[in-house]
Short mmCIF file of C-alpha atoms and ligand atoms in Angstrom, two decimals:
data_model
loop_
_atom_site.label_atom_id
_atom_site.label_comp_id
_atom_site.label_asym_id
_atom_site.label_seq_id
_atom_site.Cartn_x
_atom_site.Cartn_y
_atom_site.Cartn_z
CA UNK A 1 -43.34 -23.42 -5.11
CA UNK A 2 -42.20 -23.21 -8.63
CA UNK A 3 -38.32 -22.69 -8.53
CA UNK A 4 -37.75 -22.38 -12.15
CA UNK A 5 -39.28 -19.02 -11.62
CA UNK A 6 -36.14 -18.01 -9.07
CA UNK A 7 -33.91 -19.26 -11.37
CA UNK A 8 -33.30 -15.96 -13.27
CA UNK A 9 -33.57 -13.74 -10.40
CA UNK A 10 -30.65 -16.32 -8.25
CA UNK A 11 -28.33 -16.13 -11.59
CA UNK A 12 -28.93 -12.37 -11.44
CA UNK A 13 -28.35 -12.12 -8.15
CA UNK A 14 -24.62 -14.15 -8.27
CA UNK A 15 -23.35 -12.56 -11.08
CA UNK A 16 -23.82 -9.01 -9.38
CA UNK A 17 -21.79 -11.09 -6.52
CA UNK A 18 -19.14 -11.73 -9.00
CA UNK A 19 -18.98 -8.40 -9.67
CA UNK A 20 -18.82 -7.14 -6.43
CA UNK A 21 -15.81 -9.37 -4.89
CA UNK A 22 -14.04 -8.54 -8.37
CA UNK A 23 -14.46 -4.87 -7.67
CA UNK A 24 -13.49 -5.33 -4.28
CA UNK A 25 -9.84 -6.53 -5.22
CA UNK A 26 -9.67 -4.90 -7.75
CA UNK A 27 -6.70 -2.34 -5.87
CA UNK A 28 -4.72 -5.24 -5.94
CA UNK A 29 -3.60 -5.20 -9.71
CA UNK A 30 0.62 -6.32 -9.93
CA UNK A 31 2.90 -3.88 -9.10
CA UNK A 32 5.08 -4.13 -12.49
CA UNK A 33 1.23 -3.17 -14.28
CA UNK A 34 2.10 0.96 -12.69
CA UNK A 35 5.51 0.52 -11.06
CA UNK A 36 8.97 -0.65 -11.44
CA UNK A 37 12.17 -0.59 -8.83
CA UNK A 38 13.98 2.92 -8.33
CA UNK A 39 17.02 1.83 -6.39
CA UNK A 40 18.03 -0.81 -4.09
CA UNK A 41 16.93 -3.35 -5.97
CA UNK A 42 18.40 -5.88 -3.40
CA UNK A 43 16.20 -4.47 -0.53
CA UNK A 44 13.27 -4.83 -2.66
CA UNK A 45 10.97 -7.82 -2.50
CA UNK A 46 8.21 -8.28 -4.32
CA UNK A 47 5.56 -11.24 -2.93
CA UNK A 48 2.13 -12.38 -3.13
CA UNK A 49 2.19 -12.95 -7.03
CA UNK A 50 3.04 -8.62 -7.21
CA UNK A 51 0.09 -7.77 -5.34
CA UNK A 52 2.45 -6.58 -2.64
CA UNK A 53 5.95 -5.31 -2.09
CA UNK A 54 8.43 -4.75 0.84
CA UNK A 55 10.76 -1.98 0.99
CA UNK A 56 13.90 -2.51 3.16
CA UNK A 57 15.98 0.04 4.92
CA UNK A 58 19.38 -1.50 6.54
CA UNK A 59 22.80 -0.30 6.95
CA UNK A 60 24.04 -0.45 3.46
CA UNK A 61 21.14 0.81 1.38
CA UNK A 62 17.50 2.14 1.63
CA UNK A 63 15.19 1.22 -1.63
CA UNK A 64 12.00 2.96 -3.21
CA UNK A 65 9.90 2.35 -6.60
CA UNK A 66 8.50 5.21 -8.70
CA UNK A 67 5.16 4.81 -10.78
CA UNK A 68 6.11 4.54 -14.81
CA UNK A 69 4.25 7.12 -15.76
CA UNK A 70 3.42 11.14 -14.69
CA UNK A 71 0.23 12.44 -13.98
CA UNK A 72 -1.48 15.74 -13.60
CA UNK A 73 -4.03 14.84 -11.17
CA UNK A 74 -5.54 12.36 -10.00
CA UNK A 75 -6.79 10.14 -7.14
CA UNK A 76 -3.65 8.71 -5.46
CA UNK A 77 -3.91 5.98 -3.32
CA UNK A 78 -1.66 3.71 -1.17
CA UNK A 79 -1.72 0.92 1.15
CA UNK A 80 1.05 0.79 3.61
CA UNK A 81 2.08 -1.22 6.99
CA UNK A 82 5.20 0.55 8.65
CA UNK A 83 8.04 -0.82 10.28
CA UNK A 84 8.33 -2.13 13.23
CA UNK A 85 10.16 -1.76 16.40
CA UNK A 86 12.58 1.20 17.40
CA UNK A 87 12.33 3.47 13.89
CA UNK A 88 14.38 6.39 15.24
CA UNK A 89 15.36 8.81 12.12
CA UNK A 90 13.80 5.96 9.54
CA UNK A 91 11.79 7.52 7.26
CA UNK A 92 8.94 5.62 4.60
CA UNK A 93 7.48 7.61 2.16
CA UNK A 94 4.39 7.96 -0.09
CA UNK A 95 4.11 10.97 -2.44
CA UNK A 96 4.03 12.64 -5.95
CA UNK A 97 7.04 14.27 -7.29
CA UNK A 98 7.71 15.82 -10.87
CA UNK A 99 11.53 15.85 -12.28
CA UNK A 100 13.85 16.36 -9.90
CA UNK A 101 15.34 19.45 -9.66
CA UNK A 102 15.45 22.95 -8.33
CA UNK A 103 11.74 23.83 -9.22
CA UNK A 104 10.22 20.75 -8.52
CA UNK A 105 6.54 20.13 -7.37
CA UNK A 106 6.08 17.63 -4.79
CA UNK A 107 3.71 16.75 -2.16
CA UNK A 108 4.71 14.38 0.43
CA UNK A 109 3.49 11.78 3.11
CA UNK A 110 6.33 11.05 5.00
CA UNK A 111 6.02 8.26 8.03
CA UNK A 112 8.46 9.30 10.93
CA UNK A 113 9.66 6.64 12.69
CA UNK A 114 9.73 6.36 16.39
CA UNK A 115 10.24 4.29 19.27
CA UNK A 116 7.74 4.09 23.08
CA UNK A 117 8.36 7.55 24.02
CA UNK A 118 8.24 9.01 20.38
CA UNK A 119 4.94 7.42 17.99
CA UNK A 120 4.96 7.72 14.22
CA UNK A 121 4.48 10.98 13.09
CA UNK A 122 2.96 11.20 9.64
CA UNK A 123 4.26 14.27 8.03
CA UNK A 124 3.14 16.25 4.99
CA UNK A 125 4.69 18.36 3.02
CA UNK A 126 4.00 20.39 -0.49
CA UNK A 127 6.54 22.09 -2.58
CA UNK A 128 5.55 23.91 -5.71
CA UNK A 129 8.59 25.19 -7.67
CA UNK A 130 10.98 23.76 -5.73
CA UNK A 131 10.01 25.94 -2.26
CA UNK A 132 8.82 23.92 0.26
CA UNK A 133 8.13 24.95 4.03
CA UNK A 134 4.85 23.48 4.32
CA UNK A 135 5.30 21.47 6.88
CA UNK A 136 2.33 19.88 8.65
CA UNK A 137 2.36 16.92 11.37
CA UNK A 138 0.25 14.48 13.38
CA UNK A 139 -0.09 11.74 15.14
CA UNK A 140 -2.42 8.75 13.81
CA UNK A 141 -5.45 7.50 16.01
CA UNK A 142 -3.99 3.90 15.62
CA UNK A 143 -0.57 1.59 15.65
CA UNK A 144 0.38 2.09 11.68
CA UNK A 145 2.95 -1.03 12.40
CA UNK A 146 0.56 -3.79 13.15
CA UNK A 147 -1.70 -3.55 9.87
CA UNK A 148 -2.35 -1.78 6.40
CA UNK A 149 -3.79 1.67 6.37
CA UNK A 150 -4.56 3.64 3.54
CA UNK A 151 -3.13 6.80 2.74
CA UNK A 152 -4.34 8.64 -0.03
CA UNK A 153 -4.05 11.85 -1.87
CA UNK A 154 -6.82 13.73 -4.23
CA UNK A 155 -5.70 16.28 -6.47
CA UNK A 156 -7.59 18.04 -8.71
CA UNK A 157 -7.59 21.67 -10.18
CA UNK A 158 -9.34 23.03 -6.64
CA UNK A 159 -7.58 21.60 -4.03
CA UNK A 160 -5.23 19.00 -2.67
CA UNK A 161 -6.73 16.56 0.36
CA UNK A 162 -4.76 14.45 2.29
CA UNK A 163 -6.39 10.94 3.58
CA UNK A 164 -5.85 8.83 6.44
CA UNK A 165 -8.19 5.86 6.08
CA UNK A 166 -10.49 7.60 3.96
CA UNK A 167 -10.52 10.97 6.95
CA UNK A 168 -9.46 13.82 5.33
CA UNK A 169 -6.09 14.85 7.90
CA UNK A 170 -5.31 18.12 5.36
CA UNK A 171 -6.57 20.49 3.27
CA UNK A 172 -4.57 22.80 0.62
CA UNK A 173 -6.66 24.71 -1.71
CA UNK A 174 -6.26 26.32 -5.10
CA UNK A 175 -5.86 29.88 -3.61
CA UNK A 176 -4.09 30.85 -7.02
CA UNK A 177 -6.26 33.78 -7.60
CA UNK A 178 -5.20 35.20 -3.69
CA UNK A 179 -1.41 35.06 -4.78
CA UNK A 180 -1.15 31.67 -3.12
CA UNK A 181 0.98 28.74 -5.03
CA UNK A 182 -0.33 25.76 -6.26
CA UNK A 183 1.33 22.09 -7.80
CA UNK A 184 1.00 23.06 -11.65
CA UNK A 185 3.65 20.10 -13.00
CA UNK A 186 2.69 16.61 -13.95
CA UNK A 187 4.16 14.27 -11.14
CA UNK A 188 4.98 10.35 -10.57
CA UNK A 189 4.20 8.35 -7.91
CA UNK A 190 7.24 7.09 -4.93
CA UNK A 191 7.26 5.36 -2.15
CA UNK A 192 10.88 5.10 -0.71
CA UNK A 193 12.28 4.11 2.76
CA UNK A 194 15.78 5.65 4.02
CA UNK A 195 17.40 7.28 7.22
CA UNK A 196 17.46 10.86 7.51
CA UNK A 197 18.42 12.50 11.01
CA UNK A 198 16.64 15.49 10.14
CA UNK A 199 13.71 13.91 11.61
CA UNK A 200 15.59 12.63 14.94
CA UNK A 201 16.92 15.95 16.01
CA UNK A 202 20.32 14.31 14.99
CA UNK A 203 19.96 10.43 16.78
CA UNK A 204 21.09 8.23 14.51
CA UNK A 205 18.79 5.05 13.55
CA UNK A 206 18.86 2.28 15.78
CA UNK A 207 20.91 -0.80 13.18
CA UNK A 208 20.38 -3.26 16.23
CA UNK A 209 16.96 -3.07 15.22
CA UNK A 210 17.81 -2.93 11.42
CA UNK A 211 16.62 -4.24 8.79
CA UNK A 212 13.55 -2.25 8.85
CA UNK A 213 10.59 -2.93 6.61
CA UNK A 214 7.58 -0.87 4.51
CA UNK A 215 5.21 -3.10 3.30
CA UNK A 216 2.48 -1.17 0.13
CA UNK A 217 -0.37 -2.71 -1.34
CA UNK A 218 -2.78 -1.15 -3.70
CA UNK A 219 -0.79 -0.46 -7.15
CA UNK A 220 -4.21 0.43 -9.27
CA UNK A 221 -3.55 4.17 -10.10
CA UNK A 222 -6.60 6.85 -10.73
CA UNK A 223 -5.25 9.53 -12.05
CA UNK A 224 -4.83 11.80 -15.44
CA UNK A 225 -1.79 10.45 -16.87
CA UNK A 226 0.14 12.67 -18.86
CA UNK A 227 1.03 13.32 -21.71
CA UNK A 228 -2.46 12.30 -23.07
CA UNK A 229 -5.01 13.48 -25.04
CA UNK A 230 -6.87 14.22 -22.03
CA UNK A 231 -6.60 17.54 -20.09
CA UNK A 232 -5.96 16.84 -16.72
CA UNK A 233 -8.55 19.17 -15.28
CA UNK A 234 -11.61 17.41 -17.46
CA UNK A 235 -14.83 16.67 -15.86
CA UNK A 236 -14.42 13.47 -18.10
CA UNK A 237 -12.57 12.30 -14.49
CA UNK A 238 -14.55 11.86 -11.60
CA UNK A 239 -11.74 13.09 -8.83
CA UNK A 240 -12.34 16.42 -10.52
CA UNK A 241 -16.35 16.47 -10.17
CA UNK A 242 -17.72 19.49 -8.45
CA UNK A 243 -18.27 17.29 -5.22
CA UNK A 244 -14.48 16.79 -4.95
CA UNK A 245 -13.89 20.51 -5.13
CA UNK A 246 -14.55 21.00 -1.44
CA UNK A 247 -14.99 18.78 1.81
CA UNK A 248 -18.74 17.94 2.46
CA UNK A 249 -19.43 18.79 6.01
CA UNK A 250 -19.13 16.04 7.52
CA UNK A 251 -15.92 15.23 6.18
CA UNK A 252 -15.16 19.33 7.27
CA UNK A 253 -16.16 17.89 11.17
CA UNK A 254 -13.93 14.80 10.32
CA UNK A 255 -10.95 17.23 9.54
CA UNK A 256 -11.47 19.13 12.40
CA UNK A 257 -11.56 16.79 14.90
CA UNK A 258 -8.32 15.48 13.34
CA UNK A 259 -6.56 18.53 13.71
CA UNK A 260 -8.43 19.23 17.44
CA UNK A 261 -7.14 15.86 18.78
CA UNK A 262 -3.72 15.10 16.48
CA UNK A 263 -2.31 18.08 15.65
CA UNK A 264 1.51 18.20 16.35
CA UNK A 265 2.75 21.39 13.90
CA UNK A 266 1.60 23.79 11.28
CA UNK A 267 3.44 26.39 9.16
CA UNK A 268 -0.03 27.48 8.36
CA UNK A 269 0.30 28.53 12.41
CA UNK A 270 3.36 30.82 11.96
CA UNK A 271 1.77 32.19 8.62
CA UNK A 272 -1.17 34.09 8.95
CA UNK A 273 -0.94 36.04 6.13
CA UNK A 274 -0.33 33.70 3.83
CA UNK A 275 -3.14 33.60 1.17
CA UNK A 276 -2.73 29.73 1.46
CA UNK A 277 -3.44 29.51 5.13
CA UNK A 278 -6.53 32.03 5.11
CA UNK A 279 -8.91 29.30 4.35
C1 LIG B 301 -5.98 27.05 -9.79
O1 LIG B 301 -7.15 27.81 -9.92
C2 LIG B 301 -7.15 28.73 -11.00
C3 LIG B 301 -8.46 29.50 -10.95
O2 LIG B 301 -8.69 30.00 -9.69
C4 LIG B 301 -7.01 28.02 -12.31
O3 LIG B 301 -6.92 28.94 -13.37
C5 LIG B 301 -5.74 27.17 -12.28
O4 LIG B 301 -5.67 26.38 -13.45
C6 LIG B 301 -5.75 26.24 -11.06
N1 LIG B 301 -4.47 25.58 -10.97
C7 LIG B 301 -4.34 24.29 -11.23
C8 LIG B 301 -2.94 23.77 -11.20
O5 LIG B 301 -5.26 23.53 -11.44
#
């Protein structure tokens, strides 16, 4: 056997091996590259050379970060391992928001903690122009304490999809043209942890069990940052491809079964007439 002729074919072969275990981390660029600290800095830790950083919620102080930039759309991604143990009225956070104010846009994943009666509940949420009300919630299909999942959002000018490990768990279209509302404003990126009865019917958080701890991974950002010369909506960006303007079918079944088997609320349920809900 002559080996000199595998020689090229072998060097071929590792380099494209190279390349794929580069690509494969390639989430994992530092978190100071797209992020920086919002507020409490002292419950903020960032480890594993800024590949990945722990929020902390305890009796003196939640904390959150906040992307540097805004962006008009985008695919918006997030790795995230929730805390632990009783997380009555603690609330961890993932989502887009532009300037704060009364007529911001914002859409939301927000993680509601729980205890062995009372599982997570992941919680979405979109305002446009400050209104909100568009409540949706479910229950995941797995323990979101013991591991990282990935949460992700894709927004592009035809619709907004929420992701749960890559399964679509919510749909809001572009239903502009019906009289529906739609995000229009450029947004950043936050992930924050902090108590908020709201979400406890009143019970307070549980400090015995404090501190409580968000870990994220995952700081690449896709998305259309603005202001650039770029228009957000350009085919130049492949979240905003024709394939991304609806859920393929199998992703529609995906959806579905989500909603069949998870489904805790929906103000799409008490709304039947709303143009976005007739979809
Ligand atoms: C929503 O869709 C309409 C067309 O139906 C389009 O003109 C508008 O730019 C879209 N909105 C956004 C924010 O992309």
């Amino acid at each position: 056997m002559d080996f000199s002729r595998l020689f090229f074919p072998l060097l071929v072969f590792f380099l494209l091996a190279l390349l794929y275990v580069n690509g494969a981390y390639e989430d994992n660029v530092p978190f100071e590259q797209n992020y920086a600290m919002l507020w409490g800095q002292e419950n903020i830790k960032v480890l594993d050379q800024s590949r990945e950083v722990q929020l902390t919620l305890d009796q003196h102080s939640g904390s959150g970060f906040e992307s540097w930039h805004q962006y008009g759309s985008g695919w918006f991604n997030m790795r995230v391992k929730l805390p632990k143990k009783d997380t009555t009225a603690v609330i961890t956070t993932f989502y887009l928001q532009s300037d704060d104010g009364p007529t911001r846009d914002e859409i939301d994943f927000e993680f509601l903690g729980g205890n062995m009666e009372h599982p997570y509940i992941l919680h979405t949420n979109i305002f446009t122009n400050g209104q909100g009300g568009r409540e949706q919630g479910i229950h995941l299909w797995f323990d979101p304490t013991a591991d990282f999942h990935d949460y992700t959002l894709l927004w592009n000018q035809k619709q907004l999809v929420f992701f749960v490990d890559n399964i679509p768990i919510r749909v809001f279209k572009n239903t502009t043209q019906k009289g529906g509302k739609f995000p229009t404003q450029a947004m950043k990126i936050l992930a924050t942890i902090w108590s908020g009865t709201w979400a406890s019917h009143g019970v307070p958080a549980n400090w015995n069990d404090a501190p409580f701890e968000a870990n994220y991974i995952g700081f690449r950002v896709n998305a259309c940052q603005v202001p650039s010369n770029q228009q957000c909506d350009s085919s130049m960006f492949w979240w905003n491809a024709h394939k991304f303007w609806d859920l393929n079918s199998r992703q529609k079944r995906a959806l579905n079964n989500v909603r069949t088997q998870f489904l805790l609320y929906d103000y799409c349920t008490k709304s039947f007439h709303n143009p976005e809900c007739q979809n």
